[in-house]
PDB file of C-alpha atoms in Angstrom:
ATOM      1  CA  MET E   1      65.667 -82.480 -21.596  1.00 48.00           C
ATOM      2  CA  GLU E   2      65.065 -83.087 -17.989  1.00 55.00           C
ATOM      3  CA  PRO E   3      62.112 -81.903 -16.249  1.00 60.00           C
ATOM      4  CA  LYS E   4      63.855 -79.912 -13.649  1.00 69.00           C
ATOM      5  CA  ASN E   5      64.990 -77.663 -16.441  1.00 76.00           C
ATOM      6  CA  ARG E   6      61.534 -77.003 -18.117  1.00 81.00           C
ATOM      7  CA  LEU E   7      59.623 -73.858 -17.221  1.00 82.00           C
ATOM      8  CA  LYS E   8      56.129 -74.313 -15.671  1.00 84.00           C
ATOM      9  CA  SER E   9      53.684 -71.655 -16.883  1.00 83.00           C
ATOM     10  CA  LEU E  10      49.960 -70.986 -15.305  1.00 86.00           C
ATOM     11  CA  ASN E  11      47.299 -70.160 -17.529  1.00 91.00           C
ATOM     12  CA  MET E  12      45.969 -66.614 -16.713  1.00 91.00           C
ATOM     13  CA  CYS E  13      42.382 -67.842 -18.216  1.00 91.00           C
ATOM     14  CA  ASP E  14      42.149 -70.702 -15.374  1.00 91.00           C
ATOM     15  CA  PHE E  15      42.227 -67.979 -12.996  1.00 89.00           C
ATOM     16  CA  CYS E  16      40.403 -65.202 -14.782  1.00 89.00           C
ATOM     17  CA  SER E  17      36.240 -64.689 -14.371  1.00 85.00           C
ATOM     18  CA  ARG E  18      36.081 -63.993 -18.062  1.00 87.00           C
ATOM     19  CA  GLU E  19      35.785 -66.456 -21.069  1.00 87.00           C
ATOM     20  CA  ARG E  20      38.899 -66.676 -23.308  1.00 86.00           C
ATOM     21  CA  GLU E  21      36.902 -67.324 -26.494  1.00 88.00           C
ATOM     22  CA  THR E  22      34.854 -64.371 -26.223  1.00 92.00           C
ATOM     23  CA  CYS E  23      36.732 -61.718 -24.064  1.00 92.00           C
ATOM     24  CA  GLY E  24      38.425 -60.101 -27.018  1.00 93.00           C
ATOM     25  CA  ALA E  25      41.781 -59.937 -24.730  1.00 94.00           C
ATOM     26  CA  GLU E  26      45.221 -59.247 -26.313  1.00 95.00           C
ATOM     27  CA  ILE E  27      47.347 -62.070 -25.299  1.00 94.00           C
ATOM     28  CA  LEU E  28      50.747 -63.534 -25.204  1.00 93.00           C
ATOM     29  CA  LEU E  29      51.295 -67.478 -25.243  1.00 92.00           C
ATOM     30  CA  ALA E  30      54.224 -68.915 -23.260  1.00 91.00           C
ATOM     31  CA  LYS E  31      55.479 -70.259 -26.596  1.00 91.00           C
ATOM     32  CA  GLU E  32      55.970 -66.653 -27.870  1.00 92.00           C
ATOM     33  CA  LEU E  33      58.161 -65.368 -25.328  1.00 88.00           C
ATOM     34  CA  GLY E  34      61.279 -66.604 -27.238  1.00 84.00           C
ATOM     35  CA  GLU E  35      62.401 -69.246 -24.663  1.00 79.00           C
ATOM     36  CA  ASP E  36      63.480 -72.413 -26.346  1.00 81.00           C
ATOM     37  CA  PRO E  37      60.123 -74.554 -27.291  1.00 76.00           C
ATOM     38  CA  GLY E  38      61.189 -77.525 -25.562  1.00 82.00           C
ATOM     39  CA  ARG E  39      61.659 -75.706 -22.233  1.00 86.00           C
ATOM     40  CA  ILE E  40      58.333 -75.055 -21.871  1.00 86.00           C
ATOM     41  CA  LEU E  41      55.515 -77.664 -20.394  1.00 87.00           C
ATOM     42  CA  ASN E  42      52.662 -75.666 -21.581  1.00 89.00           C
ATOM     43  CA  PRO E  43      53.503 -73.806 -24.815  1.00 89.00           C
ATOM     44  CA  ALA E  44      49.673 -72.810 -25.152  1.00 90.00           C
ATOM     45  CA  SER E  45      49.311 -70.935 -21.861  1.00 92.00           C
ATOM     46  CA  VAL E  46      48.393 -67.512 -21.368  1.00 93.00           C
ATOM     47  CA  VAL E  47      51.128 -65.860 -19.635  1.00 92.00           C
ATOM     48  CA  PHE E  48      50.239 -61.769 -20.484  1.00 92.00           C
ATOM     49  CA  CYS E  49      46.452 -60.578 -20.962  1.00 94.00           C
ATOM     50  CA  ASP E  50      45.220 -56.880 -21.277  1.00 94.00           C
ATOM     51  CA  ILE E  51      41.847 -57.481 -19.714  1.00 93.00           C
ATOM     52  CA  TYR E  52      42.346 -60.152 -16.722  1.00 90.00           C
ATOM     53  CA  GLU E  53      39.377 -59.633 -14.379  1.00 85.00           C
ATOM     54  CA  SER E  54      40.532 -61.733 -10.917  1.00 86.00           C
ATOM     55  CA  PRO E  55      37.323 -63.297  -9.641  1.00 86.00           C
ATOM     56  CA  VAL E  56      38.550 -62.521  -5.949  1.00 88.00           C
ATOM     57  CA  GLU E  57      39.099 -58.729  -6.732  1.00 87.00           C
ATOM     58  CA  ILE E  58      34.902 -58.777  -8.442  1.00 86.00           C
ATOM     59  CA  LEU E  59      34.004 -60.529  -5.090  1.00 87.00           C
ATOM     60  CA  LYS E  60      35.752 -57.722  -3.202  1.00 89.00           C
ATOM     61  CA  LYS E  61      34.072 -54.961  -5.402  1.00 87.00           C
ATOM     62  CA  LYS E  62      30.644 -56.967  -4.586  1.00 86.00           C
ATOM     63  CA  PHE E  63      30.876 -57.220  -1.030  1.00 88.00           C
ATOM     64  CA  HIS E  64      32.758 -54.319   0.022  1.00 74.00           C
TER      65      HIS E  64
END
């Protein structure tokens, strides 16, 4: 499959203030979306999470 037809996904855990191994979140991986597995560049990335905590929001609360 050509790269232009592949789906890119961002791993929410890369942008979260929690550690995935210990956070206990309910997650949905890109490979579980029902898309053709060959279309997803990073099938192990977390695309949905029930307790995502943005580091930016944490800093806003702390300093505002």
